[in-house]
Amino acid sequence: MPDVRTPLISGNWKMNLDHFEALRNLQKLAWLLPKDIYQRSDVSIHPPFTDIRTLQTSIEADRMDILLGAQHCHHEVTGAFTGEVSPVFLQKLDVKLVICGHSERRDIFGETDEMVNAKVKAILKHNMTPIMCVGESLAEREAGETEAKVLGQVVNGLQGVKKAEVGSMVIAYEPIWAIGTGKTATADDAQQVCASIRAAVTASFGADAGASVRIQYGGSVKPGTTEELMAQPDIDGALVGGASLDPDDFSQIVKIAAG
Ligand code: PEP
């Protein structure tokens, strides 16, 4: 398997933008991105659930190449899970990528590695791509526990997933202390952790999976920090929160990352 991975730049809109605002954002983003950018990169947006149907219609009607994503889903297909959303419902709306295990879901909503693992399997089962987030807190980093924490999340999150499926996935390394804080890991530090993630995937799932799994960096990515991060050999894209809400900033990040 050639060691060539198409960069993936993903915008996590979190709990921002109603469906009218989201539509305006999407259309401005599509207008700002040159058509040929999609030959060099994949671009996904992850709006709130209530925006997805509106954006799907616009993406389809205007034949946009932007990929529709979600921020979360439940691992069961149907049942008594009030407030949850089935992976089948997302698949029906042409959602291509689903974030799972974001640190906000883990910390605020109590998602465990086991729950993340169940979501990864459910997303894959319904032919969508998981973006599985991993990352350490500031206290863990200061205690020298970054690799133990992150690699533990990787191994637990991928438990029982087939080799070929792991190779098709995306893992987002998001140091928790860098999310929404304006602090970014240095490119060297981010590269080191991403290289360790790739080595762990290779050790558990083989060289093909290690070579093809895409690893994003996330944590206060801005246009000014993108080039250095993307120049690292084991960083294959970015998961962008705050800066993805502004189509000007996000399109700049995509253009820089696409090279
Ligand atoms: C995120 O929400 O995944 C994220 C990385 O946010 P921000 O870019 O705002 O740090």
mmCIF file of N, CA, C and O in Angstrom, residues 4 22 30 33 66 75 77 82 88 117 132 149 185 202 208 227-228 253 258:
data_model
loop_
_atom_site.group_PDB
_atom_site.id
_atom_site.type_symbol
_atom_site.label_atom_id
_atom_site.label_comp_id
_atom_site.label_asym_id
_atom_site.label_seq_id
_atom_site.Cartn_x
_atom_site.Cartn_y
_atom_site.Cartn_z
ATOM 1 N N VAL A 4 0.645 7.184 0.809
ATOM 2 C CA VAL A 4 0.134 8.480 0.360
ATOM 3 C C VAL A 4 -1.283 8.632 0.887
ATOM 4 O O VAL A 4 -2.139 7.795 0.624
ATOM 5 N N ALA A 22 -26.278 27.939 9.037
ATOM 6 C CA ALA A 22 -25.415 26.869 8.520
ATOM 7 C C ALA A 22 -25.427 26.855 6.996
ATOM 8 O O ALA A 22 -24.390 26.663 6.352
ATOM 9 N N ALA A 30 -18.336 26.912 -0.015
ATOM 10 C CA ALA A 30 -18.263 26.280 -1.345
ATOM 11 C C ALA A 30 -17.798 27.290 -2.388
ATOM 12 O O ALA A 30 -17.030 26.956 -3.302
ATOM 13 N N LEU A 33 -13.923 27.999 -2.037
ATOM 14 C CA LEU A 33 -12.967 26.924 -2.332
ATOM 15 C C LEU A 33 -12.921 26.655 -3.839
ATOM 16 O O LEU A 33 -13.958 26.373 -4.453
ATOM 17 N N ILE A 66 -18.023 19.116 -1.064
ATOM 18 C CA ILE A 66 -17.834 19.122 0.395
ATOM 19 C C ILE A 66 -18.564 17.916 0.982
ATOM 20 O O ILE A 66 -19.697 17.613 0.594
ATOM 21 N N HIS A 75 -24.736 4.080 19.178
ATOM 22 C CA HIS A 75 -24.247 2.864 18.522
ATOM 23 C C HIS A 75 -25.372 1.914 18.139
ATOM 24 O O HIS A 75 -25.192 1.049 17.281
ATOM 25 N N VAL A 77 -29.079 0.951 16.448
ATOM 26 C CA VAL A 77 -29.772 1.379 15.241
ATOM 27 C C VAL A 77 -31.146 1.964 15.554
ATOM 28 O O VAL A 77 -31.622 2.891 14.904
ATOM 29 N N THR A 82 -33.961 7.920 24.216
ATOM 30 C CA THR A 82 -34.504 9.270 24.036
ATOM 31 C C THR A 82 -33.395 10.296 23.808
ATOM 32 O O THR A 82 -32.431 10.347 24.565
ATOM 33 N N VAL A 88 -28.061 4.858 11.288
ATOM 34 C CA VAL A 88 -28.851 4.638 10.067
ATOM 35 C C VAL A 88 -29.489 5.944 9.582
ATOM 36 O O VAL A 88 -29.540 6.229 8.388
ATOM 37 N N ASN A 117 -15.745 2.818 21.255
ATOM 38 C CA ASN A 117 -15.500 1.613 20.450
ATOM 39 C C ASN A 117 -16.800 1.108 19.802
ATOM 40 O O ASN A 117 -16.821 0.752 18.612
ATOM 41 N N MET A 132 -12.230 9.225 14.986
ATOM 42 C CA MET A 132 -12.149 8.898 16.417
ATOM 43 C C MET A 132 -11.142 9.831 17.100
ATOM 44 O O MET A 132 -9.968 9.852 16.758
ATOM 45 N N LYS A 149 -1.957 7.735 27.809
ATOM 46 C CA LYS A 149 -3.376 8.075 27.685
ATOM 47 C C LYS A 149 -3.861 7.917 26.239
ATOM 48 O O LYS A 149 -4.865 7.243 25.972
ATOM 49 N N ALA A 185 -0.449 22.678 20.108
ATOM 50 C CA ALA A 185 0.764 21.881 20.322
ATOM 51 C C ALA A 185 1.801 22.336 19.304
ATOM 52 O O ALA A 185 1.445 22.736 18.192
ATOM 53 N N THR A 202 0.011 0.277 13.455
ATOM 54 C CA THR A 202 0.800 -0.698 12.692
ATOM 55 C C THR A 202 1.053 -1.951 13.529
ATOM 56 O O THR A 202 0.902 -3.076 13.040
ATOM 57 N N ASP A 208 -0.271 -2.206 6.414
ATOM 58 C CA ASP A 208 -1.212 -1.547 5.491
ATOM 59 C C ASP A 208 -2.134 -0.579 6.236
ATOM 60 O O ASP A 208 -2.358 0.554 5.802
ATOM 61 N N GLU A 227 0.307 25.505 8.118
ATOM 62 C CA GLU A 227 1.375 25.035 7.224
ATOM 63 C C GLU A 227 2.383 24.156 7.969
ATOM 64 O O GLU A 227 2.741 23.063 7.515
ATOM 65 N N GLU A 228 2.809 24.633 9.139
ATOM 66 C CA GLU A 228 3.819 23.884 9.889
ATOM 67 C C GLU A 228 3.283 22.531 10.361
ATOM 68 O O GLU A 228 3.983 21.511 10.295
ATOM 69 N N ILE A 253 -7.481 27.696 5.702
ATOM 70 C CA ILE A 253 -6.873 26.489 6.281
ATOM 71 C C ILE A 253 -6.889 25.362 5.247
ATOM 72 O O ILE A 253 -5.890 24.673 5.040
ATOM 73 N N ALA A 258 -4.208 21.740 1.679
ATOM 74 C CA ALA A 258 -4.243 21.005 0.414
ATOM 75 C C ALA A 258 -2.928 21.169 -0.361
ATOM 76 O O ALA A 258 -2.587 20.356 -1.214
#
